[in-house]
C-alpha cells in the first residue's frame, strides 16, 4: 500500500503515534467529543493531500492544528441559525460562569507561588496534557527531572490550597463572631 515513496505508510505511522495528542487538541477546539473526532478526521484528510509538502515532519503537529482551527472556523461560518419566531419566550436559565471564573482566577493565582520551572512543568503536563517525555523534550530536561519537579510542584500547590482553605475558614469564623457580637449588643 506504500505509494509515492512510502507516503501512505509515513502518514499512517504519524497518525498512529500522534492520534491521542491531536484528538486532545481537537477537543479543545470544539465542545462535543463527536464533533472533535469529525474535526480531526477532516483535518487528517486535508493534511494527507499535502503530506509531501511538509518538509519538516516535526512541524506536522503545528500544521494539523492550524488545519483544525481553519476547519472549525469554516464550520462555524457555515452553521445554520435555527431561530424560530414565537409569541412566547422560553424560560432561560443562564449559568453566568462566575464560579468557573473564580476557579480559574484561583488557579492562576496559586500557580504564581511556583518557581518558573515548576510552573512550566505543571502547565505542560496537566494543562497541555503532554506526556512526561514530551514535556522533558520541550523543556530540555530529563524525564526524571520532569517527574520530580512535577511531584514537588503538586505538593506545593496542595499545601497552598490547604493554607488558603484554612485562612478562608478562619476569616469566615471571624466574621460570624463579629455578627454574633453585634446581634448580642
mmCIF file with all atom_site columns, C-alpha atoms in Angstrom:
data_model
loop_
_atom_site.group_PDB
_atom_site.id
_atom_site.type_symbol
_atom_site.label_atom_id
_atom_site.label_alt_id
_atom_site.label_comp_id
_atom_site.label_asym_id
_atom_site.label_entity_id
_atom_site.label_seq_id
_atom_site.pdbx_PDB_ins_code
_atom_site.Cartn_x
_atom_site.Cartn_y
_atom_site.Cartn_z
_atom_site.occupancy
_atom_site.B_iso_or_equiv
_atom_site.pdbx_formal_charge
_atom_site.auth_seq_id
_atom_site.auth_comp_id
_atom_site.auth_asym_id
_atom_site.auth_atom_id
_atom_site.pdbx_PDB_model_num
ATOM 1   C CA . UNK A 1 1   ? 0.000   0.000  0.000  1.00 0.00 ? 1   UNK A CA 1
ATOM 2   C CA . UNK A 1 2   ? 3.050   2.268  0.043  1.00 0.00 ? 2   UNK A CA 1
ATOM 3   C CA . UNK A 1 3   ? 2.560   4.675  -2.834 1.00 0.00 ? 3   UNK A CA 1
ATOM 4   C CA . UNK A 1 4   ? 4.580   7.680  -3.916 1.00 0.00 ? 4   UNK A CA 1
ATOM 5   C CA . UNK A 1 5   ? 7.702   6.805  -1.956 1.00 0.00 ? 5   UNK A CA 1
ATOM 6   C CA . UNK A 1 6   ? 6.081   5.480  1.202  1.00 0.00 ? 6   UNK A CA 1
ATOM 7   C CA . UNK A 1 7   ? 3.794   8.483  1.635  1.00 0.00 ? 7   UNK A CA 1
ATOM 8   C CA . UNK A 1 8   ? 0.880   6.353  2.867  1.00 0.00 ? 8   UNK A CA 1
ATOM 9   C CA . UNK A 1 9   ? 2.971   4.409  5.376  1.00 0.00 ? 9   UNK A CA 1
ATOM 10  C CA . UNK A 1 10  ? 4.713   7.552  6.672  1.00 0.00 ? 10  UNK A CA 1
ATOM 11  C CA . UNK A 1 11  ? 1.381   9.302  7.163  1.00 0.00 ? 11  UNK A CA 1
ATOM 12  C CA . UNK A 1 12  ? -0.230  6.248  8.769  1.00 0.00 ? 12  UNK A CA 1
ATOM 13  C CA . UNK A 1 13  ? 2.693   5.912  11.194 1.00 0.00 ? 13  UNK A CA 1
ATOM 14  C CA . UNK A 1 14  ? 2.460   9.597  12.064 1.00 0.00 ? 14  UNK A CA 1
ATOM 15  C CA . UNK A 1 15  ? -1.285  9.355  12.716 1.00 0.00 ? 15  UNK A CA 1
ATOM 16  C CA . UNK A 1 16  ? -0.852  6.186  14.765 1.00 0.00 ? 16  UNK A CA 1
ATOM 17  C CA . UNK A 1 17  ? 1.735   7.797  17.061 1.00 0.00 ? 17  UNK A CA 1
ATOM 18  C CA . UNK A 1 18  ? 0.147   11.265 17.390 1.00 0.00 ? 18  UNK A CA 1
ATOM 19  C CA . UNK A 1 19  ? -3.572  10.446 17.290 1.00 0.00 ? 19  UNK A CA 1
ATOM 20  C CA . UNK A 1 20  ? -4.261  10.919 21.021 1.00 0.00 ? 20  UNK A CA 1
ATOM 21  C CA . UNK A 1 21  ? -2.490  14.281 21.244 1.00 0.00 ? 21  UNK A CA 1
ATOM 22  C CA . UNK A 1 22  ? -4.220  15.515 18.107 1.00 0.00 ? 22  UNK A CA 1
ATOM 23  C CA . UNK A 1 23  ? -7.616  14.410 19.415 1.00 0.00 ? 23  UNK A CA 1
ATOM 24  C CA . UNK A 1 24  ? -6.949  16.330 22.657 1.00 0.00 ? 24  UNK A CA 1
ATOM 25  C CA . UNK A 1 25  ? -6.224  19.407 20.559 1.00 0.00 ? 25  UNK A CA 1
ATOM 26  C CA . UNK A 1 26  ? -9.458  18.909 18.633 1.00 0.00 ? 26  UNK A CA 1
ATOM 27  C CA . UNK A 1 27  ? -11.400 18.563 21.893 1.00 0.00 ? 27  UNK A CA 1
ATOM 28  C CA . UNK A 1 28  ? -10.069 21.942 22.991 1.00 0.00 ? 28  UNK A CA 1
ATOM 29  C CA . UNK A 1 29  ? -11.446 23.485 19.803 1.00 0.00 ? 29  UNK A CA 1
ATOM 30  C CA . UNK A 1 30  ? -14.969 22.055 19.868 1.00 0.00 ? 30  UNK A CA 1
ATOM 31  C CA . UNK A 1 31  ? -17.003 21.147 22.951 1.00 0.00 ? 31  UNK A CA 1
ATOM 32  C CA . UNK A 1 32  ? -18.668 17.989 21.628 1.00 0.00 ? 32  UNK A CA 1
ATOM 33  C CA . UNK A 1 33  ? -16.413 14.857 21.584 1.00 0.00 ? 33  UNK A CA 1
ATOM 34  C CA . UNK A 1 34  ? -18.048 13.511 18.410 1.00 0.00 ? 34  UNK A CA 1
ATOM 35  C CA . UNK A 1 35  ? -17.509 16.850 16.663 1.00 0.00 ? 35  UNK A CA 1
ATOM 36  C CA . UNK A 1 36  ? -13.887 16.764 17.850 1.00 0.00 ? 36  UNK A CA 1
ATOM 37  C CA . UNK A 1 37  ? -13.403 13.372 16.200 1.00 0.00 ? 37  UNK A CA 1
ATOM 38  C CA . UNK A 1 38  ? -15.014 14.669 12.997 1.00 0.00 ? 38  UNK A CA 1
ATOM 39  C CA . UNK A 1 39  ? -12.794 17.743 13.113 1.00 0.00 ? 39  UNK A CA 1
ATOM 40  C CA . UNK A 1 40  ? -9.661  15.624 13.483 1.00 0.00 ? 40  UNK A CA 1
ATOM 41  C CA . UNK A 1 41  ? -10.691 13.274 10.660 1.00 0.00 ? 41  UNK A CA 1
ATOM 42  C CA . UNK A 1 42  ? -11.411 16.194 8.339  1.00 0.00 ? 42  UNK A CA 1
ATOM 43  C CA . UNK A 1 43  ? -8.050  17.770 9.191  1.00 0.00 ? 43  UNK A CA 1
ATOM 44  C CA . UNK A 1 44  ? -6.255  14.461 8.589  1.00 0.00 ? 44  UNK A CA 1
ATOM 45  C CA . UNK A 1 45  ? -7.902  14.068 5.167  1.00 0.00 ? 45  UNK A CA 1
ATOM 46  C CA . UNK A 1 46  ? -6.895  17.605 4.217  1.00 0.00 ? 46  UNK A CA 1
ATOM 47  C CA . UNK A 1 47  ? -3.358  17.113 5.522  1.00 0.00 ? 47  UNK A CA 1
ATOM 48  C CA . UNK A 1 48  ? -2.866  13.801 3.733  1.00 0.00 ? 48  UNK A CA 1
ATOM 49  C CA . UNK A 1 49  ? -3.140  15.535 0.367  1.00 0.00 ? 49  UNK A CA 1
ATOM 50  C CA . UNK A 1 50  ? -0.314  17.889 1.322  1.00 0.00 ? 50  UNK A CA 1
ATOM 51  C CA . UNK A 1 51  ? 1.820   15.466 3.359  1.00 0.00 ? 51  UNK A CA 1
ATOM 52  C CA . UNK A 1 52  ? 4.709   15.517 0.875  1.00 0.00 ? 52  UNK A CA 1
ATOM 53  C CA . UNK A 1 53  ? 4.745   19.320 1.039  1.00 0.00 ? 53  UNK A CA 1
ATOM 54  C CA . UNK A 1 54  ? 5.571   19.281 4.751  1.00 0.00 ? 54  UNK A CA 1
ATOM 55  C CA . UNK A 1 55  ? 9.344   19.218 4.524  1.00 0.00 ? 55  UNK A CA 1
ATOM 56  C CA . UNK A 1 56  ? 9.979   19.242 8.270  1.00 0.00 ? 56  UNK A CA 1
ATOM 57  C CA . UNK A 1 57  ? 7.759   16.491 9.662  1.00 0.00 ? 57  UNK A CA 1
ATOM 58  C CA . UNK A 1 58  ? 8.482   17.715 13.209 1.00 0.00 ? 58  UNK A CA 1
ATOM 59  C CA . UNK A 1 59  ? 6.156   20.624 12.349 1.00 0.00 ? 59  UNK A CA 1
ATOM 60  C CA . UNK A 1 60  ? 3.321   18.298 11.301 1.00 0.00 ? 60  UNK A CA 1
ATOM 61  C CA . UNK A 1 61  ? 1.506   18.769 14.643 1.00 0.00 ? 61  UNK A CA 1
ATOM 62  C CA . UNK A 1 62  ? 1.504   22.532 14.201 1.00 0.00 ? 62  UNK A CA 1
ATOM 63  C CA . UNK A 1 63  ? 0.338   22.156 10.600 1.00 0.00 ? 63  UNK A CA 1
ATOM 64  C CA . UNK A 1 64  ? -2.513  19.848 11.624 1.00 0.00 ? 64  UNK A CA 1
ATOM 65  C CA . UNK A 1 65  ? -3.581  22.135 14.464 1.00 0.00 ? 65  UNK A CA 1
ATOM 66  C CA . UNK A 1 66  ? -3.749  25.044 12.028 1.00 0.00 ? 66  UNK A CA 1
ATOM 67  C CA . UNK A 1 67  ? -5.851  22.918 9.645  1.00 0.00 ? 67  UNK A CA 1
ATOM 68  C CA . UNK A 1 68  ? -8.176  22.042 12.555 1.00 0.00 ? 68  UNK A CA 1
ATOM 69  C CA . UNK A 1 69  ? -8.533  25.708 13.511 1.00 0.00 ? 69  UNK A CA 1
ATOM 70  C CA . UNK A 1 70  ? -9.275  26.699 9.918  1.00 0.00 ? 70  UNK A CA 1
ATOM 71  C CA . UNK A 1 71  ? -11.768 23.836 9.549  1.00 0.00 ? 71  UNK A CA 1
ATOM 72  C CA . UNK A 1 72  ? -13.536 24.750 12.772 1.00 0.00 ? 72  UNK A CA 1
ATOM 73  C CA . UNK A 1 73  ? -13.772 28.346 11.562 1.00 0.00 ? 73  UNK A CA 1
ATOM 74  C CA . UNK A 1 74  ? -15.267 27.171 8.261  1.00 0.00 ? 74  UNK A CA 1
ATOM 75  C CA . UNK A 1 75  ? -17.830 25.089 10.138 1.00 0.00 ? 75  UNK A CA 1
ATOM 76  C CA . UNK A 1 76  ? -18.695 28.000 12.378 1.00 0.00 ? 76  UNK A CA 1
ATOM 77  C CA . UNK A 1 77  ? -19.228 30.321 9.427  1.00 0.00 ? 77  UNK A CA 1
ATOM 78  C CA . UNK A 1 78  ? -21.353 27.760 7.597  1.00 0.00 ? 78  UNK A CA 1
ATOM 79  C CA . UNK A 1 79  ? -23.591 26.927 10.545 1.00 0.00 ? 79  UNK A CA 1
ATOM 80  C CA . UNK A 1 80  ? -27.282 27.436 10.110 1.00 0.00 ? 80  UNK A CA 1
ATOM 81  C CA . UNK A 1 81  ? -29.027 29.545 12.630 1.00 0.00 ? 81  UNK A CA 1
ATOM 82  C CA . UNK A 1 82  ? -32.096 27.737 13.801 1.00 0.00 ? 82  UNK A CA 1
ATOM 83  C CA . UNK A 1 83  ? -34.152 30.599 15.115 1.00 0.00 ? 83  UNK A CA 1
ATOM 84  C CA . UNK A 1 84  ? -37.865 30.054 15.213 1.00 0.00 ? 84  UNK A CA 1
ATOM 85  C CA . UNK A 1 85  ? -40.153 33.039 15.795 1.00 0.00 ? 85  UNK A CA 1
ATOM 86  C CA . UNK A 1 86  ? -42.525 32.551 18.682 1.00 0.00 ? 86  UNK A CA 1
ATOM 87  C CA . UNK A 1 87  ? -45.015 34.622 20.607 1.00 0.00 ? 87  UNK A CA 1
ATOM 88  C CA . UNK A 1 88  ? -43.788 33.492 23.972 1.00 0.00 ? 88  UNK A CA 1
ATOM 89  C CA . UNK A 1 89  ? -40.130 33.399 25.001 1.00 0.00 ? 89  UNK A CA 1
ATOM 90  C CA . UNK A 1 90  ? -38.922 30.217 26.686 1.00 0.00 ? 90  UNK A CA 1
ATOM 91  C CA . UNK A 1 91  ? -37.684 30.313 30.259 1.00 0.00 ? 91  UNK A CA 1
ATOM 92  C CA . UNK A 1 92  ? -33.963 30.789 30.087 1.00 0.00 ? 92  UNK A CA 1
ATOM 93  C CA . UNK A 1 93  ? -31.673 29.874 32.898 1.00 0.00 ? 93  UNK A CA 1
ATOM 94  C CA . UNK A 1 94  ? -28.181 31.016 32.108 1.00 0.00 ? 94  UNK A CA 1
ATOM 95  C CA . UNK A 1 95  ? -25.144 29.927 34.041 1.00 0.00 ? 95  UNK A CA 1
ATOM 96  C CA . UNK A 1 96  ? -23.190 33.129 34.430 1.00 0.00 ? 96  UNK A CA 1
ATOM 97  C CA . UNK A 1 97  ? -19.842 31.340 34.770 1.00 0.00 ? 97  UNK A CA 1
ATOM 98  C CA . UNK A 1 98  ? -18.937 33.178 37.970 1.00 0.00 ? 98  UNK A CA 1
ATOM 99  C CA . UNK A 1 99  ? -17.811 30.002 39.676 1.00 0.00 ? 99  UNK A CA 1
ATOM 100 C CA . UNK A 1 100 ? -15.672 28.966 36.693 1.00 0.00 ? 100 UNK A CA 1
ATOM 101 C CA . UNK A 1 101 ? -14.035 32.389 36.558 1.00 0.00 ? 101 UNK A CA 1
ATOM 102 C CA . UNK A 1 102 ? -13.370 32.244 40.302 1.00 0.00 ? 102 UNK A CA 1
ATOM 103 C CA . UNK A 1 103 ? -11.807 28.780 39.976 1.00 0.00 ? 103 UNK A CA 1
ATOM 104 C CA . UNK A 1 104 ? -9.663  29.943 37.068 1.00 0.00 ? 104 UNK A CA 1
ATOM 105 C CA . UNK A 1 105 ? -8.575  33.060 38.965 1.00 0.00 ? 105 UNK A CA 1
ATOM 106 C CA . UNK A 1 106 ? -7.664  30.916 41.978 1.00 0.00 ? 106 UNK A CA 1
ATOM 107 C CA . UNK A 1 107 ? -5.715  28.520 39.757 1.00 0.00 ? 107 UNK A CA 1
ATOM 108 C CA . UNK A 1 108 ? -3.801  31.328 38.078 1.00 0.00 ? 108 UNK A CA 1
ATOM 109 C CA . UNK A 1 109 ? -3.076  32.922 41.460 1.00 0.00 ? 109 UNK A CA 1
ATOM 110 C CA . UNK A 1 110 ? -1.884  29.677 43.010 1.00 0.00 ? 110 UNK A CA 1
ATOM 111 C CA . UNK A 1 111 ? 0.324   28.870 40.012 1.00 0.00 ? 111 UNK A CA 1
ATOM 112 C CA . UNK A 1 112 ? 2.109   32.113 40.846 1.00 0.00 ? 112 UNK A CA 1
ATOM 113 C CA . UNK A 1 113 ? 3.568   30.563 44.013 1.00 0.00 ? 113 UNK A CA 1
ATOM 114 C CA . UNK A 1 114 ? 5.535   28.063 41.936 1.00 0.00 ? 114 UNK A CA 1
ATOM 115 C CA . UNK A 1 115 ? 9.004   28.630 40.594 1.00 0.00 ? 115 UNK A CA 1
ATOM 116 C CA . UNK A 1 116 ? 9.061   29.221 36.812 1.00 0.00 ? 116 UNK A CA 1
ATOM 117 C CA . UNK A 1 117 ? 10.439  25.739 36.081 1.00 0.00 ? 117 UNK A CA 1
ATOM 118 C CA . UNK A 1 118 ? 7.776   24.081 38.250 1.00 0.00 ? 118 UNK A CA 1
ATOM 119 C CA . UNK A 1 119 ? 5.041   26.185 36.663 1.00 0.00 ? 119 UNK A CA 1
ATOM 120 C CA . UNK A 1 120 ? 6.231   25.196 33.170 1.00 0.00 ? 120 UNK A CA 1
ATOM 121 C CA . UNK A 1 121 ? 6.188   21.500 34.041 1.00 0.00 ? 121 UNK A CA 1
ATOM 122 C CA . UNK A 1 122 ? 2.699   21.693 35.598 1.00 0.00 ? 122 UNK A CA 1
ATOM 123 C CA . UNK A 1 123 ? 1.265   23.624 32.658 1.00 0.00 ? 123 UNK A CA 1
ATOM 124 C CA . UNK A 1 124 ? 2.739   21.325 30.016 1.00 0.00 ? 124 UNK A CA 1
ATOM 125 C CA . UNK A 1 125 ? 1.830   18.084 31.819 1.00 0.00 ? 125 UNK A CA 1
ATOM 126 C CA . UNK A 1 126 ? -1.645  18.974 33.089 1.00 0.00 ? 126 UNK A CA 1
ATOM 127 C CA . UNK A 1 127 ? -2.890  21.898 31.012 1.00 0.00 ? 127 UNK A CA 1
ATOM 128 C CA . UNK A 1 128 ? -1.415  20.894 27.647 1.00 0.00 ? 128 UNK A CA 1
ATOM 129 C CA . UNK A 1 129 ? -1.655  17.188 28.583 1.00 0.00 ? 129 UNK A CA 1
ATOM 130 C CA . UNK A 1 130 ? 1.792   16.376 27.244 1.00 0.00 ? 130 UNK A CA 1
ATOM 131 C CA . UNK A 1 131 ? 3.432   13.109 28.212 1.00 0.00 ? 131 UNK A CA 1
ATOM 132 C CA . UNK A 1 132 ? 6.406   13.105 30.551 1.00 0.00 ? 132 UNK A CA 1
ATOM 133 C CA . UNK A 1 133 ? 8.705   12.501 27.591 1.00 0.00 ? 133 UNK A CA 1
ATOM 134 C CA . UNK A 1 134 ? 7.163   15.326 25.535 1.00 0.00 ? 134 UNK A CA 1
ATOM 135 C CA . UNK A 1 135 ? 7.449   17.697 28.493 1.00 0.00 ? 135 UNK A CA 1
ATOM 136 C CA . UNK A 1 136 ? 11.079  16.723 29.025 1.00 0.00 ? 136 UNK A CA 1
ATOM 137 C CA . UNK A 1 137 ? 11.876  17.324 25.362 1.00 0.00 ? 137 UNK A CA 1
ATOM 138 C CA . UNK A 1 138 ? 10.044  20.667 25.316 1.00 0.00 ? 138 UNK A CA 1
ATOM 139 C CA . UNK A 1 139 ? 11.879  21.917 28.402 1.00 0.00 ? 139 UNK A CA 1
ATOM 140 C CA . UNK A 1 140 ? 15.255  20.325 27.648 1.00 0.00 ? 140 UNK A CA 1
ATOM 141 C CA . UNK A 1 141 ? 15.416  18.193 30.786 1.00 0.00 ? 141 UNK A CA 1
ATOM 142 C CA . UNK A 1 142 ? 15.388  14.511 31.647 1.00 0.00 ? 142 UNK A CA 1
ATOM 143 C CA . UNK A 1 143 ? 12.156  12.623 32.295 1.00 0.00 ? 143 UNK A CA 1
ATOM 144 C CA . UNK A 1 144 ? 13.279  12.011 35.872 1.00 0.00 ? 144 UNK A CA 1
ATOM 145 C CA . UNK A 1 145 ? 13.679  15.738 36.424 1.00 0.00 ? 145 UNK A CA 1
ATOM 146 C CA . UNK A 1 146 ? 10.197  16.332 34.996 1.00 0.00 ? 146 UNK A CA 1
ATOM 147 C CA . UNK A 1 147 ? 8.722   13.722 37.358 1.00 0.00 ? 147 UNK A CA 1
ATOM 148 C CA . UNK A 1 148 ? 10.450  15.026 40.472 1.00 0.00 ? 148 UNK A CA 1
ATOM 149 C CA . UNK A 1 149 ? 9.735   18.670 39.595 1.00 0.00 ? 149 UNK A CA 1
ATOM 150 C CA . UNK A 1 150 ? 6.078   17.828 38.977 1.00 0.00 ? 150 UNK A CA 1
ATOM 151 C CA . UNK A 1 151 ? 5.857   15.925 42.270 1.00 0.00 ? 151 UNK A CA 1
ATOM 152 C CA . UNK A 1 152 ? 7.283   18.857 44.250 1.00 0.00 ? 152 UNK A CA 1
ATOM 153 C CA . UNK A 1 153 ? 5.143   21.394 42.367 1.00 0.00 ? 153 UNK A CA 1
ATOM 154 C CA . UNK A 1 154 ? 1.909   19.495 43.003 1.00 0.00 ? 154 UNK A CA 1
ATOM 155 C CA . UNK A 1 155 ? 2.814   19.088 46.683 1.00 0.00 ? 155 UNK A CA 1
ATOM 156 C CA . UNK A 1 156 ? 3.405   22.852 46.872 1.00 0.00 ? 156 UNK A CA 1
ATOM 157 C CA . UNK A 1 157 ? 0.062   23.558 45.168 1.00 0.00 ? 157 UNK A CA 1
ATOM 158 C CA . UNK A 1 158 ? -1.775  21.229 47.584 1.00 0.00 ? 158 UNK A CA 1
ATOM 159 C CA . UNK A 1 159 ? -0.080  22.950 50.515 1.00 0.00 ? 159 UNK A CA 1
ATOM 160 C CA . UNK A 1 160 ? -1.036  26.384 49.196 1.00 0.00 ? 160 UNK A CA 1
ATOM 161 C CA . UNK A 1 161 ? -4.663  25.303 48.657 1.00 0.00 ? 161 UNK A CA 1
ATOM 162 C CA . UNK A 1 162 ? -4.836  23.947 52.215 1.00 0.00 ? 162 UNK A CA 1
ATOM 163 C CA . UNK A 1 163 ? -3.392  27.158 53.624 1.00 0.00 ? 163 UNK A CA 1
ATOM 164 C CA . UNK A 1 164 ? -5.893  29.256 51.688 1.00 0.00 ? 164 UNK A CA 1
ATOM 165 C CA . UNK A 1 165 ? -8.741  26.996 52.803 1.00 0.00 ? 165 UNK A CA 1
ATOM 166 C CA . UNK A 1 166 ? -7.660  27.384 56.441 1.00 0.00 ? 166 UNK A CA 1
ATOM 167 C CA . UNK A 1 167 ? -7.358  31.153 56.010 1.00 0.00 ? 167 UNK A CA 1
ATOM 168 C CA . UNK A 1 168 ? -10.835 31.317 54.440 1.00 0.00 ? 168 UNK A CA 1
ATOM 169 C CA . UNK A 1 169 ? -12.359 29.288 57.278 1.00 0.00 ? 169 UNK A CA 1
ATOM 170 C CA . UNK A 1 170 ? -10.688 31.487 59.909 1.00 0.00 ? 170 UNK A CA 1
ATOM 171 C CA . UNK A 1 171 ? -11.909 34.593 58.135 1.00 0.00 ? 171 UNK A CA 1
ATOM 172 C CA . UNK A 1 172 ? -15.420 33.159 57.970 1.00 0.00 ? 172 UNK A CA 1
ATOM 173 C CA . UNK A 1 173 ? -15.354 32.302 61.679 1.00 0.00 ? 173 UNK A CA 1
ATOM 174 C CA . UNK A 1 174 ? -14.140 35.790 62.488 1.00 0.00 ? 174 UNK A CA 1
ATOM 175 C CA . UNK A 1 175 ? -16.971 37.353 60.523 1.00 0.00 ? 175 UNK A CA 1
ATOM 176 C CA . UNK A 1 176 ? -19.529 35.091 62.202 1.00 0.00 ? 176 UNK A CA 1
ATOM 177 C CA . UNK A 1 177 ? -18.122 36.004 65.612 1.00 0.00 ? 177 UNK A CA 1
ATOM 178 C CA . UNK A 1 178 ? -18.422 39.704 64.856 1.00 0.00 ? 178 UNK A CA 1
ATOM 179 C CA . UNK A 1 179 ? -22.006 39.212 63.643 1.00 0.00 ? 179 UNK A CA 1
ATOM 180 C CA . UNK A 1 180 ? -22.884 37.342 66.827 1.00 0.00 ? 180 UNK A CA 1
ATOM 181 C CA . UNK A 1 181 ? -21.346 40.142 68.948 1.00 0.00 ? 181 UNK A CA 1
ATOM 182 C CA . UNK A 1 182 ? -23.367 42.740 67.028 1.00 0.00 ? 182 UNK A CA 1
ATOM 183 C CA . UNK A 1 183 ? -26.572 40.749 67.488 1.00 0.00 ? 183 UNK A CA 1
ATOM 184 C CA . UNK A 1 184 ? -25.912 40.305 71.211 1.00 0.00 ? 184 UNK A CA 1
ATOM 185 C CA . UNK A 1 185 ? -25.296 44.038 71.680 1.00 0.00 ? 185 UNK A CA 1
#
